[in-house]
PDB file of C-alpha atoms and ligand atoms in Angstrom:
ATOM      1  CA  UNK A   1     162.398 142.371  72.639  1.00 81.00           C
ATOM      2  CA  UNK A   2     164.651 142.589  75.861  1.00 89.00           C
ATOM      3  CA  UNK A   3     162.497 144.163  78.833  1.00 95.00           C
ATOM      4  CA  UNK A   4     164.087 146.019  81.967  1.00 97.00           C
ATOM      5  CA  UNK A   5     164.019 144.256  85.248  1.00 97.00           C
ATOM      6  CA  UNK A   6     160.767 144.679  87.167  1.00 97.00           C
ATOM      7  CA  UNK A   7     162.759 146.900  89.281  1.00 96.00           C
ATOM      8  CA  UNK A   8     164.437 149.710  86.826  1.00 97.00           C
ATOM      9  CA  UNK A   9     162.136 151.785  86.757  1.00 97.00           C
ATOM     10  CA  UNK A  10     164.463 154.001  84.805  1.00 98.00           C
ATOM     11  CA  UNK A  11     164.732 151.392  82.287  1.00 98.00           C
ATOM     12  CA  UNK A  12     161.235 151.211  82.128  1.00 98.00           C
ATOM     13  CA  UNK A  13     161.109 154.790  81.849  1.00 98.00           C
ATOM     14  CA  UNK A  14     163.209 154.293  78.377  1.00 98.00           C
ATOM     15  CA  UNK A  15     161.630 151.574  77.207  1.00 98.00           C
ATOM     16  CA  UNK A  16     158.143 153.333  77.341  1.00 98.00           C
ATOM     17  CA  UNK A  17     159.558 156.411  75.273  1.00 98.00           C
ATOM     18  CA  UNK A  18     161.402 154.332  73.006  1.00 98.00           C
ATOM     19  CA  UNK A  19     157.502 152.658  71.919  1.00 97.00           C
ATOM     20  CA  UNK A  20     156.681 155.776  70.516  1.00 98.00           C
ATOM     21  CA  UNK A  21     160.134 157.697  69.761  1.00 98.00           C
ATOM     22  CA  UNK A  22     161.255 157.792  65.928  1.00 98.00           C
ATOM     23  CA  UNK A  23     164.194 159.316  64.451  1.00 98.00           C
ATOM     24  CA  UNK A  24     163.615 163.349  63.841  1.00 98.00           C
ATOM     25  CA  UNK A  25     161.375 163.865  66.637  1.00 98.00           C
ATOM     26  CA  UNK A  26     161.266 166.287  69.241  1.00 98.00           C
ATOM     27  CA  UNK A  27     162.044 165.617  72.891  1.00 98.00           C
ATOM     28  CA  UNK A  28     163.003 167.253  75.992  1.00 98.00           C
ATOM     29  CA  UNK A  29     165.261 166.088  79.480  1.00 98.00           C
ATOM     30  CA  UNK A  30     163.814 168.169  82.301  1.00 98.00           C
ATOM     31  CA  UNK A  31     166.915 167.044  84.417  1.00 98.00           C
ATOM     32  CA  UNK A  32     169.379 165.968  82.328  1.00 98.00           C
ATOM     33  CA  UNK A  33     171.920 165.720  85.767  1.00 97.00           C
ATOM     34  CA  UNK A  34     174.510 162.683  85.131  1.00 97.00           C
ATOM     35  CA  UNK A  35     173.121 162.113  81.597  1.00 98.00           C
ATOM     36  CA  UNK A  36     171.988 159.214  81.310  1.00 98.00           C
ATOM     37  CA  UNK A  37     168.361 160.026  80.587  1.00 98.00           C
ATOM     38  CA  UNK A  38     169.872 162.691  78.260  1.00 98.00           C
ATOM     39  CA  UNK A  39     172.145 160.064  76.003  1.00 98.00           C
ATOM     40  CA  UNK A  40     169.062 157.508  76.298  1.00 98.00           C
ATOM     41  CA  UNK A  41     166.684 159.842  74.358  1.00 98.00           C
ATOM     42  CA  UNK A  42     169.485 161.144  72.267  1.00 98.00           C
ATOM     43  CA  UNK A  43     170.196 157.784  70.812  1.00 98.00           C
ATOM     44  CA  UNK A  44     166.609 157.019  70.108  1.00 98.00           C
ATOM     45  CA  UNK A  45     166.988 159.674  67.453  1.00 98.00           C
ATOM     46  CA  UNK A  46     169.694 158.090  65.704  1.00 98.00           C
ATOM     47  CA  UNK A  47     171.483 161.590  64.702  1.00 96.00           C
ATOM     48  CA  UNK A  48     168.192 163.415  63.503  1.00 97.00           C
ATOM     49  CA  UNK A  49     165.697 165.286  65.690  1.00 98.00           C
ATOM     50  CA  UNK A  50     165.716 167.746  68.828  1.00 98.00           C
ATOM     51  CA  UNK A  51     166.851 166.875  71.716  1.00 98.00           C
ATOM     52  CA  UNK A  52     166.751 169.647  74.808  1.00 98.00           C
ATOM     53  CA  UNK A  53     168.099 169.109  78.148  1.00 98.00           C
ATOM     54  CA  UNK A  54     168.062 171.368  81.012  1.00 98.00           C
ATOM     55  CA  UNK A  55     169.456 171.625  84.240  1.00 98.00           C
ATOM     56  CA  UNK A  56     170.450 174.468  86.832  1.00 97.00           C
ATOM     57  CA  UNK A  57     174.020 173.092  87.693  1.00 96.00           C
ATOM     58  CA  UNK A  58     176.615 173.576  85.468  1.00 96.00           C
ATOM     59  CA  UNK A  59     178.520 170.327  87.051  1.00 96.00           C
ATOM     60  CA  UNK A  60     175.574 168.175  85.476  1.00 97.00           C
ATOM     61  CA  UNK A  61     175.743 169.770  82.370  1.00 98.00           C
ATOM     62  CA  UNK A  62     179.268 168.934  82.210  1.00 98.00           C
ATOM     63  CA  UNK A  63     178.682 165.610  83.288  1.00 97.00           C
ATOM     64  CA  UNK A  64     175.897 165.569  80.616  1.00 98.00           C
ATOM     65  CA  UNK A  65     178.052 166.919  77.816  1.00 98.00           C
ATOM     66  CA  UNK A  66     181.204 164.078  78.732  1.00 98.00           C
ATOM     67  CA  UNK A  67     178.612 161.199  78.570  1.00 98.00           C
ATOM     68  CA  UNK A  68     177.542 162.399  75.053  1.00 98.00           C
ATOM     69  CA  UNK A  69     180.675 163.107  74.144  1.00 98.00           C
ATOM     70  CA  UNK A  70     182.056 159.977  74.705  1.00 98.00           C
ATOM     71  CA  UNK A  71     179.081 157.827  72.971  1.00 98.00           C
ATOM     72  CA  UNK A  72     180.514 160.284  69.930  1.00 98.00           C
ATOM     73  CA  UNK A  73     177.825 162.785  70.247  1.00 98.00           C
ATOM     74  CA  UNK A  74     178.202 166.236  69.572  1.00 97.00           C
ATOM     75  CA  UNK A  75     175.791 168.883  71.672  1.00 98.00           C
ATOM     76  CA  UNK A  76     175.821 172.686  72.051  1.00 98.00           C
ATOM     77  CA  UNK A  77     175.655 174.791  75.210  1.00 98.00           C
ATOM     78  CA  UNK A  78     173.049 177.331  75.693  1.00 97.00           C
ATOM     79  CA  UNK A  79     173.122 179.845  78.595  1.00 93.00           C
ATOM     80  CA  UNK A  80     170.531 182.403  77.221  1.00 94.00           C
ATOM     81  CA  UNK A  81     166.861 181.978  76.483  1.00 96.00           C
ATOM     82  CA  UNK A  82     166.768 181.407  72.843  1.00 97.00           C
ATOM     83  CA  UNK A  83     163.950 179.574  70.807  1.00 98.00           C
ATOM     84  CA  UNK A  84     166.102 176.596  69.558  1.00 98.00           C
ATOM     85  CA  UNK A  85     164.465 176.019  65.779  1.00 97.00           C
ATOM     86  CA  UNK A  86     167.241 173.823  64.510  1.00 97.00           C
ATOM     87  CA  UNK A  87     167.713 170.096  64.922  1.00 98.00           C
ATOM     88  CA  UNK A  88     170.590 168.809  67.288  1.00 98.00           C
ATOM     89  CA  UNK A  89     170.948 168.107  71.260  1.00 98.00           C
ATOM     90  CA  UNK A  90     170.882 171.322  73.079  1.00 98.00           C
ATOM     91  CA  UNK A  91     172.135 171.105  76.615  1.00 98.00           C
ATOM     92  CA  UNK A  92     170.333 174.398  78.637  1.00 98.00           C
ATOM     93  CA  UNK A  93     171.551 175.988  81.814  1.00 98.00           C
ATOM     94  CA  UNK A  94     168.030 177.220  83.318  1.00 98.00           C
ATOM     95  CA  UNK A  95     165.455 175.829  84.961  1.00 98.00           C
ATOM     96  CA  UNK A  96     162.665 173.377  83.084  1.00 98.00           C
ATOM     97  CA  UNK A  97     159.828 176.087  83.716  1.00 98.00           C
ATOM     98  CA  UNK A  98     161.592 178.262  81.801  1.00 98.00           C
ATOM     99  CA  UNK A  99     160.842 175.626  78.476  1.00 98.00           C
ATOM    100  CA  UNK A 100     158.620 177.954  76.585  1.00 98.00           C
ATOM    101  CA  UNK A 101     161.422 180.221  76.011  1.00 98.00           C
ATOM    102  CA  UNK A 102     163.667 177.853  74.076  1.00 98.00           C
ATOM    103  CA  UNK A 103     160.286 175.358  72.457  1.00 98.00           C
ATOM    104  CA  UNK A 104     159.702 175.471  68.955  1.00 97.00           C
ATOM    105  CA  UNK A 105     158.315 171.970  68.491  1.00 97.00           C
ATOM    106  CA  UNK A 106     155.395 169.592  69.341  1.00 98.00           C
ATOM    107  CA  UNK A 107     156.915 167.101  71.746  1.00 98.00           C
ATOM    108  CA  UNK A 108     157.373 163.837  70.605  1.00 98.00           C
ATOM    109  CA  UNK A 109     158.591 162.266  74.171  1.00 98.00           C
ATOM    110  CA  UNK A 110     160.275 163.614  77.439  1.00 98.00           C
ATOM    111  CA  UNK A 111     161.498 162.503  81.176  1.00 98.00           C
ATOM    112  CA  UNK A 112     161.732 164.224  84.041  1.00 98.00           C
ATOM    113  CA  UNK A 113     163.982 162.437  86.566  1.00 97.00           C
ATOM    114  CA  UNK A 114     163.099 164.356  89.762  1.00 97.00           C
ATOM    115  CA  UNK A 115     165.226 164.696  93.042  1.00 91.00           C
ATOM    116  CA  UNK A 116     169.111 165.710  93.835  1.00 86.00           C
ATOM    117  CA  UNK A 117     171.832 165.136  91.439  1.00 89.00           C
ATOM    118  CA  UNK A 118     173.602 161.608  92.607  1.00 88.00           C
ATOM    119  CA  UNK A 119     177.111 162.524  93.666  1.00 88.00           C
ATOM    120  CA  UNK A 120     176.168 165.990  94.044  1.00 88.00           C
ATOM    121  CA  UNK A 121     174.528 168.576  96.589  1.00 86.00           C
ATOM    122  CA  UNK A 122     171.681 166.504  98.487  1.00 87.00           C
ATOM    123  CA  UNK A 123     169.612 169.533  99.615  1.00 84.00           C
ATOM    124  CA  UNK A 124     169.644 170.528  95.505  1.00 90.00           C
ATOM    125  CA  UNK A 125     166.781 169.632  94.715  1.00 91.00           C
ATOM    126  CA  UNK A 126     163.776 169.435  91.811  1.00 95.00           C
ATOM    127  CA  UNK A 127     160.730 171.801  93.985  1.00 95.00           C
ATOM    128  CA  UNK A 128     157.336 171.038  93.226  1.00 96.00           C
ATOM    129  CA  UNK A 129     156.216 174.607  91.734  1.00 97.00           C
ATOM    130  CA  UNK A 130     158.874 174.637  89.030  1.00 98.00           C
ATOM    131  CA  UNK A 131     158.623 170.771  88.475  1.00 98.00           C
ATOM    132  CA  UNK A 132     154.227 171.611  88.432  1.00 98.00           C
ATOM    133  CA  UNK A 133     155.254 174.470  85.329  1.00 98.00           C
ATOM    134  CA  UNK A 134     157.700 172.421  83.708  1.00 98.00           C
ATOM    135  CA  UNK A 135     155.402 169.716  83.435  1.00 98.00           C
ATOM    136  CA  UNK A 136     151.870 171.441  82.371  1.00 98.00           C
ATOM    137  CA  UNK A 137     154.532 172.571  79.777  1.00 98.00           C
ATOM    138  CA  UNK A 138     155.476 169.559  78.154  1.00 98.00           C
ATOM    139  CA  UNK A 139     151.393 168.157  78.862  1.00 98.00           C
ATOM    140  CA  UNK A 140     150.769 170.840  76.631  1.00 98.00           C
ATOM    141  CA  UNK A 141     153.403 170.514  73.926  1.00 98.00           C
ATOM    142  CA  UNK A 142     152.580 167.095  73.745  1.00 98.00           C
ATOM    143  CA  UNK A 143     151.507 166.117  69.939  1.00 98.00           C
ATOM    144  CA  UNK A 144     149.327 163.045  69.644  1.00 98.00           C
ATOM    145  CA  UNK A 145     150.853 159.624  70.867  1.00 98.00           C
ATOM    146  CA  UNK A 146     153.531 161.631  72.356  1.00 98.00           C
ATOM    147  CA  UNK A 147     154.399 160.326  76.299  1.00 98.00           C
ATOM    148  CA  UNK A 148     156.116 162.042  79.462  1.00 98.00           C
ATOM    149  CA  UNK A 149     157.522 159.959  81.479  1.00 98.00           C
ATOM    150  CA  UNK A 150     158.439 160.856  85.214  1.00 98.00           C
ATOM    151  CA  UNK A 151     160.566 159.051  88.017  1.00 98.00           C
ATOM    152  CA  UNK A 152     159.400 159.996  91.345  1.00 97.00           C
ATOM    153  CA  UNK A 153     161.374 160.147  94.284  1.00 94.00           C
ATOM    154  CA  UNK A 154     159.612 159.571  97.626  1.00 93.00           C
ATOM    155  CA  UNK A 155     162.404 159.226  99.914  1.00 86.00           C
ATOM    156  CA  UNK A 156     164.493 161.894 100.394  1.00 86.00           C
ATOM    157  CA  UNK A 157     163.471 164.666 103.021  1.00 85.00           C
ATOM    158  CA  UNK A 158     161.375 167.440 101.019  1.00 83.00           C
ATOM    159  CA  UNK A 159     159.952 164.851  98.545  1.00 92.00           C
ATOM    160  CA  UNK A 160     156.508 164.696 100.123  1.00 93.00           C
ATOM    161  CA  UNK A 161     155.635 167.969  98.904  1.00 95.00           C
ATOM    162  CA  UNK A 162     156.515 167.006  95.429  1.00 95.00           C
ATOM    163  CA  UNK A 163     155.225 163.936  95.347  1.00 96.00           C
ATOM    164  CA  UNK A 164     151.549 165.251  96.180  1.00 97.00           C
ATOM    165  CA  UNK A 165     152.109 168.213  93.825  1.00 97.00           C
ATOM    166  CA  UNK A 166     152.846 165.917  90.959  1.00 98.00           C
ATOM    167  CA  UNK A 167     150.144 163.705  91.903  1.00 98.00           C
ATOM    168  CA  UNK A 168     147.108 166.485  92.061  1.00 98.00           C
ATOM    169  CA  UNK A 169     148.736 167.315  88.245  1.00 98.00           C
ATOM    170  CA  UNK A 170     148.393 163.811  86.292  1.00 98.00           C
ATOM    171  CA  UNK A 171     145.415 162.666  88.324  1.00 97.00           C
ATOM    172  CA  UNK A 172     143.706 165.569  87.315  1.00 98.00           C
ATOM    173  CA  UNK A 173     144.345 165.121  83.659  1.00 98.00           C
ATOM    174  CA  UNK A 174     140.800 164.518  81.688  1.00 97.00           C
ATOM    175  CA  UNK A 175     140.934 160.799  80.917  1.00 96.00           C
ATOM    176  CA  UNK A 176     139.733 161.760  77.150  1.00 96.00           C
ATOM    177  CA  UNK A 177     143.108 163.680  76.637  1.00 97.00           C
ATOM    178  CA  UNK A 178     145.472 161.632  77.972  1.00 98.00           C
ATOM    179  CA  UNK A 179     146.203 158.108  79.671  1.00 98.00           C
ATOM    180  CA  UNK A 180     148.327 157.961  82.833  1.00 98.00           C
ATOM    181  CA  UNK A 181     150.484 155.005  84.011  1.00 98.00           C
ATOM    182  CA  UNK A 182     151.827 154.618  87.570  1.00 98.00           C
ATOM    183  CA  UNK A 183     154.635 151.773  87.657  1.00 98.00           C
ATOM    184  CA  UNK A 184     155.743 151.026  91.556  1.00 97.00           C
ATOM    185  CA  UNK A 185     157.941 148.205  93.362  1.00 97.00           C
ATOM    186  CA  UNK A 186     154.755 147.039  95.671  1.00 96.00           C
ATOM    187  CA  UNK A 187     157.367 145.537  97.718  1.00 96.00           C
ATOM    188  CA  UNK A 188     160.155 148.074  98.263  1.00 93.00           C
ATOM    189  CA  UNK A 189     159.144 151.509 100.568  1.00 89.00           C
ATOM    190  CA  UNK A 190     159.929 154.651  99.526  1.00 89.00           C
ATOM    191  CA  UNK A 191     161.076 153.468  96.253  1.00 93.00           C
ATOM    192  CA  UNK A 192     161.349 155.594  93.166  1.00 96.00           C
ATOM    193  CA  UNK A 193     158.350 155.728  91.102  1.00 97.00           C
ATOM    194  CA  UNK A 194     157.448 156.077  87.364  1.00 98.00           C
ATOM    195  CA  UNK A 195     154.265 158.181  85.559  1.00 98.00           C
ATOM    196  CA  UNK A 196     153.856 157.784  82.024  1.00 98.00           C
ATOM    197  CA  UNK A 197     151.591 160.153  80.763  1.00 98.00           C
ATOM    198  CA  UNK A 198     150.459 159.769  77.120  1.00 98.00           C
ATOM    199  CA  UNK A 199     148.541 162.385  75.007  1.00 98.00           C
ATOM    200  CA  UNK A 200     145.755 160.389  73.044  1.00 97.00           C
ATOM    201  CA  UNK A 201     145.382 160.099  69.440  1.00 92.00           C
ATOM    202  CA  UNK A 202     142.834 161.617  68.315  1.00 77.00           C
ATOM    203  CA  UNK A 203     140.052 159.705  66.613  1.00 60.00           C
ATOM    204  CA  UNK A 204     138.044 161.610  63.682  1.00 59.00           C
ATOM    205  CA  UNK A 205     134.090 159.311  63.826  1.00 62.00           C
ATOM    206  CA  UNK A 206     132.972 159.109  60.025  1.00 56.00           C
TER     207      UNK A 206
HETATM  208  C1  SAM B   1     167.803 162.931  89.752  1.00 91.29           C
HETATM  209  S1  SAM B   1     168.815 164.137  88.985  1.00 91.29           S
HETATM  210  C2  SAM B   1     168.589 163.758  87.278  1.00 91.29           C
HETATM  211  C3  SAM B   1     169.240 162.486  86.833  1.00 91.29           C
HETATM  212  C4  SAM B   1     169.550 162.475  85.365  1.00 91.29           C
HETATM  213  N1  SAM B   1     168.382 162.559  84.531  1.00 91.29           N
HETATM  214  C5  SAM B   1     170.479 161.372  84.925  1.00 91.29           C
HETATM  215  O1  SAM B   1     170.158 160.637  83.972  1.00 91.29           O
HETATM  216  O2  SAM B   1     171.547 161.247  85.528  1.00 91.29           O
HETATM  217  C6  SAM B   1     167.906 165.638  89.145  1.00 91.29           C
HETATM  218  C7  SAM B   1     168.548 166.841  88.479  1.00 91.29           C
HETATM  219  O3  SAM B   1     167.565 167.872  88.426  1.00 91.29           O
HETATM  220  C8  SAM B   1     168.255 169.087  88.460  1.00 91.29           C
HETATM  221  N2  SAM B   1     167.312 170.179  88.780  1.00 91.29           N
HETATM  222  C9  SAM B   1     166.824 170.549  89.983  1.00 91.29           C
HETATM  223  N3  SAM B   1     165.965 171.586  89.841  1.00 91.29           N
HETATM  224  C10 SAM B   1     165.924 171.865  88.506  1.00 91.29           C
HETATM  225  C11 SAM B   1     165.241 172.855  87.740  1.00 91.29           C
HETATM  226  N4  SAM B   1     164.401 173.737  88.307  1.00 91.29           N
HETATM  227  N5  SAM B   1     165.435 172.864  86.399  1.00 91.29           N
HETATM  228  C12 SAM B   1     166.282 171.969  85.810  1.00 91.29           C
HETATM  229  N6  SAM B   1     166.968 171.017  86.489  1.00 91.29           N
HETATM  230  C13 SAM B   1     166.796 170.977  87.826  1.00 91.29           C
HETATM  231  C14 SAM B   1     169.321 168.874  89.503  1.00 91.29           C
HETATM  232  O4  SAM B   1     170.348 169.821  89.353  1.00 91.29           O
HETATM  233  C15 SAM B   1     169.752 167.430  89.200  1.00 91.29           C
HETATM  234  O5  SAM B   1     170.870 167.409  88.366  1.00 91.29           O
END
């Protein structure tokens, strides 16, 4: 097995969901932005599954729908609030805390890449209420053995506030419900940052 470099935290990010990701399961892409979060989750379903992505530009949804597009993956467009029943990739122009609306499934795996877009608007960015609603969302969604996995930005100006609210969230998690992973550069400030939060199996005693 081929591990990221220490430093990819996005790769590590992957490689975490792909532990637990099968073909047919369910997963979500908070931000899909550039797509290449999007495309890596799409691929661990090998052509069977749900796959939703969401993002409030339409430039990264574009961006999104090229990258699949040219791995040969087809994806459909939705701009109204829909529950999406049917297997496929789904690429959604809204914001993440508006999942509920378009969930049908326990969630198998999902990423939330927080921040600006790269190559796009800088002041753009993910705020912590929405990203605190999106998240809770998928916590909750969840099934057993399922993990969110999140890629914290500290460095650009209004991260702080995001950063703490996202930190309150997982730390507050009960420990029996779920296990939560912080992976950091020790040696690199202000570095991006990854959670993994997994939602325990549950054991039957007897
Ligand atoms: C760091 S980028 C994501 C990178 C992306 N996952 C990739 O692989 O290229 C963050 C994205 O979050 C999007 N975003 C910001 N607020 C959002 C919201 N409330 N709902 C959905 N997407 C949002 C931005 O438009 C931006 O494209």
């Amino acid at each position: 097995m081929i591990l990221p470099p220490l430093d990819d935290i996005i790769g590590w990010s992957h490689r975490l969901l792909a532990e637990v990701v099968r073909p047919g399961d369910a997963l979500v892409d908070l931000t899909a932005g550039n797509g290449h979060d999007t495309l890596a989750l799409a691929r661990l379903l090998e052509g069977k599954g749900q796959l939703l992505a969401f993002d409030i530009q339409e430039v990264a949804l574009d961006a999104t729908a090229s990258r699949l597009a040219e791995a040969g993956l087809t994806c459909r467009r939705i701009a109204a609030a829909q529950t999406l029943e049917s297997d496929g990739l789904f690429l959604i122009h809204d914001s993440h805390h508006h999942l509920d609306r378009y969930l049908a499934r326990g969630l198998n795996g999902a990423i939330a890449n927080l921040g600006y877009l790269p190559g796009g608007d800088k002041g753009l960015i993910t705020r912590p209420e929405t990203t605190v609603r999106a998240l809770e969302q998928v916590l909750d969604a969840l099934v057993p053995g399922g993990r969110l996995a999140v890629v914290v930005y500290p460095g650009h100006p209004g991260a702080e506030e995001e950063v703490a609210a996202v930190e309150t969230l997982v730390s507050a998690l009960p420990a029996a419900d779920y296990d939560v992973l912080r992976m950091v550069v020790a040696n690199r400030r202000r570095a991006p940052y990854l959670l993994t939060v997994g939602r325990r199996r549950v054991e039957i005693a007897g």
